[in-house]
Amino acid sequence: MSQLFAPITIRDVVVPNRLWVSPMCMYSANDGIVNDWHHVHLSQFASGGAGLVISEASAVVAEGRISPEDAGIWTSEQADAWRPITRSIRDRGAVAGIQLAHAGRKASTYSPFADGSGSVAESDGGWQTEAPSAIAYDGFAEPEAMTIDRIREVTAAFRAAARRALDAGFQVLEVHAAHGYLLHEFLSPLTNVREDEYGGSLENRARFVLEVVREVRAEAGDGVPVFVRFSATDSAPGGLTVDDVATVAGWAVEAGADLFDVSSSGLVAHQQIDAYPGYQVPFASTVRRTTGALTGSVGIITGGAQAEQILAAGDADVILAGREWLRDPHFGLRAASEHGEDPTGIWPAQYIRAHRG
């Protein structure tokens, strides 16, 4: 058996293989409530051989949505809408995960499908954004600097969202601390110029992230895996480096994190990214070797052989992909066939005739 199709056990959850679906925003919810689009969209990946399907960034407070059309998990009604989706994913043999998120200064923006760009005005359904410091993302409205009381409120909201997610049937919880959103903004010196206990040193800038991880872990209990998605670098002068993030990841292990989903960038418009197949693999490798923790690698991973090579080299423990699953919702079945895997337990029984030709 290839490493890619070997199961992995994290706490009480057994994931049947190591080819997973990254969270990808669909900008198709109504008041944070997901619908039939999300049901079909996510279920197809489970039918297509994914071991774990992580649903899109779901806001823990209304103000945490990237756009007015983003998914949410801050109300019981939103949680109820997720329940048939998680059941569908599990019924198809995969594990259901959710990414808990707050967009920070990059919230209240137009979706890619909207007639507009930049920040949505409050008069048009937008809202005042919040961030560690009152520093705007280029072209967006200026956020309000969060008070310590507000930081505590949002931390509590992450924990409450974790409870709703578990009640909705999710088996894995991921804390979003990447791509220029709120927790990433606190981590980076480019967006955090606070002078209190949440700013200054790396330890202080990491305080909010670690408090969130502790609260999510407390709600998850001992059996549920808790992941953190990090941007390993800001790809900009003076920003976070992979060594900084590896240090924070080590602290996050102590706070209760089990696996790090290692991406990069997204914080500032002047970032410089050299993107090529597997370009983010070294980041996952550094975090893995520094912390000894499980890591997931992402970034232009488009084939089973490529994914297998990353695992065989010891650079990551699992593979997450996004756009390749959009191009081919049966990416997992294709990769399994490329490796000559026995289709039993990977291919749905209803599809076996296609495997046999």
mmCIF file of C-alpha atoms in Angstrom:
data_model
loop_
_atom_site.group_PDB
_atom_site.id
_atom_site.type_symbol
_atom_site.label_atom_id
_atom_site.label_comp_id
_atom_site.label_asym_id
_atom_site.label_seq_id
_atom_site.Cartn_x
_atom_site.Cartn_y
_atom_site.Cartn_z
ATOM 1 C CA MET A 1 0.000 0.000 0.000
ATOM 2 C CA SER A 2 1.213 3.506 -0.794
ATOM 3 C CA GLN A 3 1.641 5.927 2.088
ATOM 4 C CA LEU A 4 -0.976 8.151 0.458
ATOM 5 C CA PHE A 5 -3.659 5.520 0.951
ATOM 6 C CA ALA A 6 -2.574 4.354 4.386
ATOM 7 C CA PRO A 7 -4.995 5.334 7.159
ATOM 8 C CA ILE A 8 -3.930 7.795 9.829
ATOM 9 C CA THR A 9 -5.279 7.915 13.376
ATOM 10 C CA ILE A 10 -5.407 11.275 15.156
ATOM 11 C CA ARG A 11 -6.789 11.020 18.675
ATOM 12 C CA ASP A 12 -10.039 9.027 18.338
ATOM 13 C CA VAL A 13 -10.530 9.667 14.619
ATOM 14 C CA VAL A 14 -9.301 7.272 11.935
ATOM 15 C CA VAL A 15 -8.983 8.948 8.536
ATOM 16 C CA PRO A 16 -8.981 6.285 5.790
ATOM 17 C CA ASN A 17 -6.292 7.912 3.649
ATOM 18 C CA ARG A 18 -4.001 10.945 3.499
ATOM 19 C CA LEU A 19 -5.337 12.757 0.436
ATOM 20 C CA TRP A 20 -7.608 15.461 1.823
ATOM 21 C CA VAL A 21 -9.725 18.373 0.634
ATOM 22 C CA SER A 22 -8.630 21.850 1.705
ATOM 23 C CA PRO A 23 -11.260 24.357 2.861
ATOM 24 C CA MET A 24 -12.401 26.465 -0.100
ATOM 25 C CA CYS A 25 -14.859 29.355 0.156
ATOM 26 C CA MET A 26 -17.901 29.097 -2.093
ATOM 27 C CA TYR A 27 -19.426 32.541 -1.324
ATOM 28 C CA SER A 28 -22.868 30.979 -1.647
ATOM 29 C CA ALA A 29 -24.449 31.064 1.827
ATOM 30 C CA ASN A 30 -27.395 33.168 2.960
ATOM 31 C CA ASP A 31 -26.946 34.830 6.370
ATOM 32 C CA GLY A 32 -24.208 32.279 7.025
ATOM 33 C CA ILE A 33 -26.537 29.340 6.291
ATOM 34 C CA VAL A 34 -25.252 26.710 3.858
ATOM 35 C CA ASN A 35 -27.556 25.047 1.349
ATOM 36 C CA ASP A 36 -27.906 22.383 -1.350
ATOM 37 C CA TRP A 37 -24.931 23.764 -3.268
ATOM 38 C CA HIS A 38 -22.632 23.065 -0.310
ATOM 39 C CA HIS A 39 -24.204 19.643 0.227
ATOM 40 C CA VAL A 40 -23.510 18.428 -3.311
ATOM 41 C CA HIS A 41 -20.167 20.244 -3.555
ATOM 42 C CA LEU A 42 -18.701 18.643 -0.417
ATOM 43 C CA SER A 43 -20.322 15.217 -0.738
ATOM 44 C CA GLN A 44 -18.838 14.663 -4.189
ATOM 45 C CA PHE A 45 -15.322 14.764 -2.744
ATOM 46 C CA ALA A 46 -16.195 12.021 -0.271
ATOM 47 C CA SER A 47 -17.524 9.914 -3.154
ATOM 48 C CA GLY A 48 -14.332 10.794 -5.041
ATOM 49 C CA GLY A 49 -11.982 9.192 -2.557
ATOM 50 C CA ALA A 50 -11.049 11.978 -0.134
ATOM 51 C CA GLY A 51 -10.051 10.801 3.326
ATOM 52 C CA LEU A 52 -11.011 14.074 5.018
ATOM 53 C CA VAL A 53 -13.208 16.840 3.638
ATOM 54 C CA ILE A 54 -12.676 20.181 5.385
ATOM 55 C CA SER A 55 -15.521 22.580 4.735
ATOM 56 C CA GLU A 56 -14.902 26.208 3.931
ATOM 57 C CA ALA A 57 -13.913 28.941 6.376
ATOM 58 C CA SER A 58 -16.961 29.364 8.587
ATOM 59 C CA ALA A 59 -17.230 32.538 10.607
ATOM 60 C CA VAL A 60 -17.491 32.286 14.381
ATOM 61 C CA VAL A 61 -19.162 35.729 14.553
ATOM 62 C CA ALA A 62 -21.140 37.612 11.924
ATOM 63 C CA GLU A 63 -18.385 40.228 11.641
ATOM 64 C CA GLY A 64 -15.888 37.477 10.833
ATOM 65 C CA ARG A 65 -17.225 36.680 7.369
ATOM 66 C CA ILE A 66 -15.003 37.459 4.400
ATOM 67 C CA SER A 67 -18.087 38.450 2.434
ATOM 68 C CA PRO A 68 -21.804 38.718 3.230
ATOM 69 C CA GLU A 69 -22.198 35.401 1.369
ATOM 70 C CA ASP A 70 -19.791 33.446 3.569
ATOM 71 C CA ALA A 71 -20.739 30.402 5.616
ATOM 72 C CA GLY A 72 -21.126 30.712 9.371
ATOM 73 C CA ILE A 73 -21.302 28.686 12.535
ATOM 74 C CA TRP A 74 -22.294 31.378 15.037
ATOM 75 C CA THR A 75 -25.971 30.321 15.351
ATOM 76 C CA SER A 76 -27.823 27.070 15.960
ATOM 77 C CA GLU A 77 -29.688 27.534 12.673
ATOM 78 C CA GLN A 78 -26.383 27.537 10.811
ATOM 79 C CA ALA A 79 -25.277 24.418 12.680
ATOM 80 C CA ASP A 80 -28.535 22.665 11.764
ATOM 81 C CA ALA A 81 -27.892 23.385 8.077
ATOM 82 C CA TRP A 82 -24.485 21.701 8.303
ATOM 83 C CA ARG A 83 -25.885 18.505 9.840
ATOM 84 C CA PRO A 84 -27.118 16.748 6.650
ATOM 85 C CA ILE A 85 -23.846 17.668 4.938
ATOM 86 C CA THR A 86 -21.661 16.083 7.604
ATOM 87 C CA ARG A 87 -23.874 13.002 7.572
ATOM 88 C CA SER A 88 -23.518 12.755 3.784
ATOM 89 C CA ILE A 89 -19.723 13.008 3.973
ATOM 90 C CA ARG A 90 -19.528 10.313 6.653
ATOM 91 C CA ASP A 91 -21.978 8.038 4.823
ATOM 92 C CA ARG A 92 -19.581 8.073 1.866
ATOM 93 C CA GLY A 93 -16.690 6.877 3.990
ATOM 94 C CA ALA A 94 -14.840 10.146 4.590
ATOM 95 C CA VAL A 95 -14.281 12.253 7.704
ATOM 96 C CA ALA A 96 -15.986 15.663 8.002
ATOM 97 C CA GLY A 97 -13.973 18.674 9.165
ATOM 98 C CA ILE A 98 -14.711 22.378 9.482
ATOM 99 C CA GLN A 99 -12.479 25.447 9.464
ATOM 100 C CA LEU A 100 -13.385 27.951 12.195
ATOM 101 C CA ALA A 101 -12.538 31.456 11.071
ATOM 102 C CA HIS A 102 -12.610 35.212 11.513
ATOM 103 C CA ALA A 103 -11.556 37.351 8.536
ATOM 104 C CA GLY A 104 -10.394 40.366 10.556
ATOM 105 C CA ARG A 105 -9.488 43.368 8.417
ATOM 106 C CA LYS A 106 -10.222 41.344 5.247
ATOM 107 C CA ALA A 107 -13.895 40.908 6.207
ATOM 108 C CA SER A 108 -16.913 42.685 4.698
ATOM 109 C CA THR A 109 -15.609 42.458 1.140
ATOM 110 C CA TYR A 110 -17.393 41.751 -2.106
ATOM 111 C CA SER A 111 -17.444 38.118 -3.185
ATOM 112 C CA PRO A 112 -15.811 37.183 -6.502
ATOM 113 C CA PHE A 113 -19.288 36.964 -8.055
ATOM 114 C CA ALA A 114 -20.522 40.388 -6.934
ATOM 115 C CA ASP A 115 -20.693 43.645 -8.869
ATOM 116 C CA GLY A 116 -18.088 45.445 -6.839
ATOM 117 C CA SER A 117 -14.656 45.118 -5.303
ATOM 118 C CA GLY A 118 -12.971 45.974 -2.052
ATOM 119 C CA SER A 119 -14.960 46.633 1.110
ATOM 120 C CA VAL A 120 -18.753 46.476 1.184
ATOM 121 C CA ALA A 121 -20.135 49.684 2.699
ATOM 122 C CA GLU A 122 -22.334 49.356 5.762
ATOM 123 C CA SER A 123 -25.160 50.962 3.755
ATOM 124 C CA ASP A 124 -24.908 48.059 1.278
ATOM 125 C CA GLY A 125 -24.904 45.275 3.861
ATOM 126 C CA GLY A 126 -21.306 45.479 5.016
ATOM 127 C CA TRP A 127 -19.999 46.157 8.508
ATOM 128 C CA GLN A 128 -17.181 47.737 10.463
ATOM 129 C CA THR A 129 -14.203 45.406 10.441
ATOM 130 C CA GLU A 130 -11.824 44.677 13.308
ATOM 131 C CA ALA A 131 -8.152 43.795 13.574
ATOM 132 C CA PRO A 132 -5.235 43.867 16.006
ATOM 133 C CA SER A 133 -4.365 47.404 14.863
ATOM 134 C CA ALA A 134 -6.128 50.050 12.771
ATOM 135 C CA ILE A 135 -4.108 49.240 9.652
ATOM 136 C CA ALA A 136 -6.124 48.676 6.474
ATOM 137 C CA TYR A 137 -5.415 46.079 3.824
ATOM 138 C CA ASP A 138 -4.613 47.925 0.582
ATOM 139 C CA GLY A 139 -7.855 49.159 -0.969
ATOM 140 C CA PHE A 140 -10.043 48.061 1.954
ATOM 141 C CA ALA A 141 -11.726 50.079 4.700
ATOM 142 C CA GLU A 142 -9.780 50.807 7.869
ATOM 143 C CA PRO A 143 -10.523 48.331 10.681
ATOM 144 C CA GLU A 144 -11.032 49.149 14.329
ATOM 145 C CA ALA A 145 -8.301 47.997 16.713
ATOM 146 C CA MET A 146 -9.773 45.346 18.990
ATOM 147 C CA THR A 147 -9.986 45.978 22.702
ATOM 148 C CA ILE A 148 -8.885 43.278 25.120
ATOM 149 C CA ASP A 149 -12.533 42.707 26.027
ATOM 150 C CA ARG A 150 -13.332 42.155 22.357
ATOM 151 C CA ILE A 151 -10.431 39.724 21.995
ATOM 152 C CA ARG A 152 -11.907 37.735 24.861
ATOM 153 C CA GLU A 153 -15.362 37.819 23.256
ATOM 154 C CA VAL A 154 -14.014 36.451 19.986
ATOM 155 C CA THR A 155 -12.009 33.784 21.803
ATOM 156 C CA ALA A 156 -15.219 32.673 23.497
ATOM 157 C CA ALA A 157 -16.961 32.727 20.111
ATOM 158 C CA PHE A 158 -14.400 30.266 18.714
ATOM 159 C CA ARG A 159 -15.169 27.899 21.578
ATOM 160 C CA ALA A 160 -18.933 28.263 21.136
ATOM 161 C CA ALA A 161 -18.543 27.657 17.399
ATOM 162 C CA ALA A 162 -16.527 24.519 18.135
ATOM 163 C CA ARG A 163 -19.421 23.223 20.252
ATOM 164 C CA ARG A 164 -21.942 23.910 17.486
ATOM 165 C CA ALA A 165 -19.674 22.242 14.938
ATOM 166 C CA LEU A 166 -19.385 19.088 17.016
ATOM 167 C CA ASP A 167 -23.138 19.031 17.544
ATOM 168 C CA ALA A 168 -23.550 19.365 13.761
ATOM 169 C CA GLY A 169 -21.508 16.198 13.212
ATOM 170 C CA PHE A 170 -18.060 17.512 12.372
ATOM 171 C CA GLN A 171 -15.280 15.185 13.491
ATOM 172 C CA VAL A 172 -12.282 17.501 13.031
ATOM 173 C CA LEU A 173 -11.911 21.190 13.950
ATOM 174 C CA GLU A 174 -9.430 23.485 12.211
ATOM 175 C CA VAL A 175 -8.514 26.945 13.521
ATOM 176 C CA HIS A 176 -7.799 29.362 10.674
ATOM 177 C CA ALA A 177 -4.650 31.376 11.410
ATOM 178 C CA ALA A 178 -3.520 31.936 7.823
ATOM 179 C CA HIS A 179 -4.040 33.959 4.644
ATOM 180 C CA GLY A 180 -4.139 37.379 6.240
ATOM 181 C CA TYR A 181 -7.225 36.805 8.362
ATOM 182 C CA LEU A 182 -7.629 37.800 12.000
ATOM 183 C CA LEU A 183 -5.393 35.341 13.844
ATOM 184 C CA HIS A 184 -2.698 35.684 11.201
ATOM 185 C CA GLU A 185 -2.962 39.471 11.544
ATOM 186 C CA PHE A 186 -2.194 39.158 15.241
ATOM 187 C CA LEU A 187 0.819 36.948 14.527
ATOM 188 C CA SER A 188 2.487 39.228 11.996
ATOM 189 C CA PRO A 189 4.464 42.367 12.916
ATOM 190 C CA LEU A 190 3.267 43.892 9.623
ATOM 191 C CA THR A 191 -0.311 44.119 10.910
ATOM 192 C CA ASN A 192 0.117 44.021 14.688
ATOM 193 C CA VAL A 193 1.685 47.136 16.236
ATOM 194 C CA ARG A 194 -0.069 46.827 19.586
ATOM 195 C CA GLU A 195 1.759 47.821 22.755
ATOM 196 C CA ASP A 196 -0.153 45.601 25.187
ATOM 197 C CA GLU A 197 0.184 41.895 25.978
ATOM 198 C CA TYR A 198 -1.082 40.993 22.493
ATOM 199 C CA GLY A 199 1.635 42.884 20.630
ATOM 200 C CA GLY A 200 5.386 43.303 20.438
ATOM 201 C CA SER A 201 7.283 40.029 20.890
ATOM 202 C CA LEU A 202 6.441 36.884 18.963
ATOM 203 C CA GLU A 203 5.215 35.336 22.200
ATOM 204 C CA ASN A 204 2.790 38.218 22.738
ATOM 205 C CA ARG A 205 1.626 38.245 19.111
ATOM 206 C CA ALA A 206 0.935 34.517 19.366
ATOM 207 C CA ARG A 207 -1.096 34.901 22.570
ATOM 208 C CA PHE A 208 -4.500 35.226 20.846
ATOM 209 C CA VAL A 209 -3.921 32.225 18.590
ATOM 210 C CA LEU A 210 -2.854 30.064 21.513
ATOM 211 C CA GLU A 211 -5.806 31.163 23.626
ATOM 212 C CA VAL A 212 -8.152 30.195 20.802
ATOM 213 C CA VAL A 213 -6.468 26.798 20.395
ATOM 214 C CA ARG A 214 -6.775 26.137 24.143
ATOM 215 C CA GLU A 215 -10.475 27.035 24.136
ATOM 216 C CA VAL A 216 -11.224 24.917 21.078
ATOM 217 C CA ARG A 217 -9.307 22.017 22.605
ATOM 218 C CA ALA A 218 -11.230 22.393 25.870
ATOM 219 C CA GLU A 219 -14.528 22.164 23.989
ATOM 220 C CA ALA A 220 -13.325 19.338 21.745
ATOM 221 C CA GLY A 221 -12.296 17.149 24.669
ATOM 222 C CA ASP A 222 -9.641 14.480 24.395
ATOM 223 C CA GLY A 223 -10.951 12.601 21.379
ATOM 224 C CA VAL A 224 -11.469 15.208 18.652
ATOM 225 C CA PRO A 225 -8.518 16.337 16.489
ATOM 226 C CA VAL A 226 -7.749 20.060 16.454
ATOM 227 C CA PHE A 227 -5.770 21.448 13.508
ATOM 228 C CA VAL A 228 -4.323 24.896 12.893
ATOM 229 C CA ARG A 229 -3.788 26.376 9.437
ATOM 230 C CA PHE A 230 -0.789 28.691 9.372
ATOM 231 C CA SER A 231 0.732 30.882 6.701
ATOM 232 C CA ALA A 232 4.391 29.945 7.125
ATOM 233 C CA THR A 233 5.617 33.220 5.653
ATOM 234 C CA ASP A 234 4.197 36.612 4.768
ATOM 235 C CA SER A 235 6.325 36.657 1.592
ATOM 236 C CA ALA A 236 7.134 40.288 2.374
ATOM 237 C CA PRO A 237 10.050 42.102 4.048
ATOM 238 C CA GLY A 238 9.721 42.349 7.813
ATOM 239 C CA GLY A 239 6.947 39.778 7.998
ATOM 240 C CA LEU A 240 6.651 36.325 9.491
ATOM 241 C CA THR A 241 9.231 33.701 8.595
ATOM 242 C CA VAL A 242 8.863 29.938 8.606
ATOM 243 C CA ASP A 243 11.089 29.778 11.691
ATOM 244 C CA ASP A 244 8.701 32.144 13.511
ATOM 245 C CA VAL A 245 5.736 29.996 12.576
ATOM 246 C CA ALA A 246 7.507 26.765 13.541
ATOM 247 C CA THR A 247 8.135 28.288 16.965
ATOM 248 C CA VAL A 248 4.464 29.239 17.340
ATOM 249 C CA ALA A 249 3.451 25.772 16.160
ATOM 250 C CA GLY A 250 5.527 24.271 18.954
ATOM 251 C CA TRP A 251 3.625 26.394 21.461
ATOM 252 C CA ALA A 252 0.351 25.401 19.793
ATOM 253 C CA VAL A 253 1.156 21.716 20.358
ATOM 254 C CA GLU A 254 1.375 22.480 24.065
ATOM 255 C CA ALA A 255 -1.976 24.293 23.779
ATOM 256 C CA GLY A 256 -3.637 21.212 22.286
ATOM 257 C CA ALA A 257 -3.135 21.289 18.499
ATOM 258 C CA ASP A 258 -2.607 17.964 16.728
ATOM 259 C CA LEU A 259 -1.745 18.878 13.141
ATOM 260 C CA PHE A 260 -0.613 21.940 11.210
ATOM 261 C CA ASP A 261 -2.042 22.660 7.776
ATOM 262 C CA VAL A 262 0.862 24.709 6.402
ATOM 263 C CA SER A 263 0.139 27.274 3.696
ATOM 264 C CA SER A 264 1.660 30.723 3.104
ATOM 265 C CA SER A 265 1.093 34.415 2.390
ATOM 266 C CA GLY A 266 -2.182 36.332 2.032
ATOM 267 C CA LEU A 267 -1.438 39.063 4.557
ATOM 268 C CA VAL A 268 -0.375 42.013 2.389
ATOM 269 C CA ALA A 269 -0.939 43.092 -1.183
ATOM 270 C CA HIS A 270 2.780 43.643 -1.826
ATOM 271 C CA GLN A 271 3.713 40.020 -1.151
ATOM 272 C CA GLN A 272 6.069 38.335 -3.620
ATOM 273 C CA ILE A 273 5.283 34.656 -4.261
ATOM 274 C CA ASP A 274 7.255 32.267 -6.447
ATOM 275 C CA ALA A 275 4.589 29.632 -7.096
ATOM 276 C CA TYR A 276 5.477 26.294 -8.669
ATOM 277 C CA PRO A 277 4.311 22.703 -8.088
ATOM 278 C CA GLY A 278 4.879 21.842 -4.450
ATOM 279 C CA TYR A 279 6.295 25.266 -3.617
ATOM 280 C CA GLN A 280 4.906 25.185 -0.067
ATOM 281 C CA VAL A 281 6.181 21.703 0.774
ATOM 282 C CA PRO A 282 9.414 23.003 2.396
ATOM 283 C CA PHE A 283 7.316 25.029 4.847
ATOM 284 C CA ALA A 284 5.432 21.937 6.023
ATOM 285 C CA SER A 285 8.723 20.061 6.234
ATOM 286 C CA THR A 286 10.303 22.737 8.437
ATOM 287 C CA VAL A 287 7.332 22.827 10.820
ATOM 288 C CA ARG A 288 7.283 19.021 10.977
ATOM 289 C CA ARG A 289 10.978 18.670 11.696
ATOM 290 C CA THR A 290 11.034 21.530 14.204
ATOM 291 C CA THR A 291 8.002 20.492 16.244
ATOM 292 C CA GLY A 292 7.739 16.754 15.673
ATOM 293 C CA ALA A 293 4.030 17.348 15.068
ATOM 294 C CA LEU A 294 1.891 16.117 12.210
ATOM 295 C CA THR A 295 1.778 18.449 9.223
ATOM 296 C CA GLY A 296 -0.190 18.755 6.012
ATOM 297 C CA SER A 297 1.318 20.086 2.816
ATOM 298 C CA VAL A 298 -0.568 22.183 0.251
ATOM 299 C CA GLY A 299 0.167 24.199 -2.877
ATOM 300 C CA ILE A 300 -0.131 23.073 -6.526
ATOM 301 C CA ILE A 301 -0.253 19.362 -5.714
ATOM 302 C CA THR A 302 -2.001 17.874 -8.707
ATOM 303 C CA GLY A 303 -1.167 14.182 -8.951
ATOM 304 C CA GLY A 304 -0.969 11.037 -6.889
ATOM 305 C CA ALA A 305 2.700 10.380 -7.673
ATOM 306 C CA GLN A 306 3.646 13.900 -6.596
ATOM 307 C CA ALA A 307 1.656 13.527 -3.369
ATOM 308 C CA GLU A 308 3.209 10.135 -2.636
ATOM 309 C CA GLN A 309 6.716 11.520 -3.113
ATOM 310 C CA ILE A 310 6.082 14.280 -0.534
ATOM 311 C CA LEU A 311 5.005 11.713 2.047
ATOM 312 C CA ALA A 312 7.822 9.293 1.209
ATOM 313 C CA ALA A 313 10.389 12.062 1.676
ATOM 314 C CA GLY A 314 9.067 12.728 5.178
ATOM 315 C CA ASP A 315 8.123 16.311 4.329
ATOM 316 C CA ALA A 316 4.523 15.943 5.505
ATOM 317 C CA ASP A 317 2.131 13.418 6.974
ATOM 318 C CA VAL A 318 -0.895 14.262 4.821
ATOM 319 C CA ILE A 319 -1.649 16.066 1.575
ATOM 320 C CA LEU A 320 -4.308 18.746 1.160
ATOM 321 C CA ALA A 321 -5.405 19.981 -2.230
ATOM 322 C CA GLY A 322 -7.998 22.474 -3.373
ATOM 323 C CA ARG A 323 -8.156 23.351 -7.039
ATOM 324 C CA GLU A 324 -7.299 19.839 -8.184
ATOM 325 C CA TRP A 325 -10.407 18.580 -6.401
ATOM 326 C CA LEU A 326 -12.435 21.273 -8.166
ATOM 327 C CA ARG A 327 -11.028 20.183 -11.512
ATOM 328 C CA ASP A 328 -11.569 16.525 -10.709
ATOM 329 C CA PRO A 329 -13.904 15.686 -7.813
ATOM 330 C CA HIS A 330 -12.702 12.072 -8.169
ATOM 331 C CA PHE A 331 -9.066 13.010 -7.654
ATOM 332 C CA GLY A 332 -8.767 10.412 -4.887
ATOM 333 C CA LEU A 333 -10.081 7.595 -7.086
ATOM 334 C CA ARG A 334 -7.717 8.640 -9.892
ATOM 335 C CA ALA A 335 -4.729 8.725 -7.565
ATOM 336 C CA ALA A 336 -5.629 5.321 -6.147
ATOM 337 C CA SER A 337 -5.819 3.842 -9.643
ATOM 338 C CA GLU A 338 -2.454 5.388 -10.525
ATOM 339 C CA HIS A 339 -0.957 3.558 -7.539
ATOM 340 C CA GLY A 340 -2.673 0.275 -8.361
ATOM 341 C CA GLU A 341 -4.548 0.300 -5.072
ATOM 342 C CA ASP A 342 -7.264 -2.259 -4.438
ATOM 343 C CA PRO A 343 -10.438 -0.244 -5.123
ATOM 344 C CA THR A 344 -12.291 -1.923 -2.261
ATOM 345 C CA GLY A 345 -12.850 0.626 0.465
ATOM 346 C CA ILE A 346 -11.648 3.500 -1.728
ATOM 347 C CA TRP A 347 -13.997 3.371 -4.706
ATOM 348 C CA PRO A 348 -17.718 3.504 -3.880
ATOM 349 C CA ALA A 349 -19.335 0.147 -4.636
ATOM 350 C CA GLN A 350 -21.593 1.977 -7.078
ATOM 351 C CA TYR A 351 -18.534 3.044 -9.131
ATOM 352 C CA ILE A 352 -16.505 -0.181 -9.144
ATOM 353 C CA ARG A 353 -17.650 -1.085 -12.660
ATOM 354 C CA ALA A 354 -15.812 2.001 -13.919
ATOM 355 C CA HIS A 355 -12.615 0.918 -12.191
ATOM 356 C CA ARG A 356 -12.829 -2.493 -13.875
ATOM 357 C CA GLY A 357 -13.138 -0.906 -17.299
#
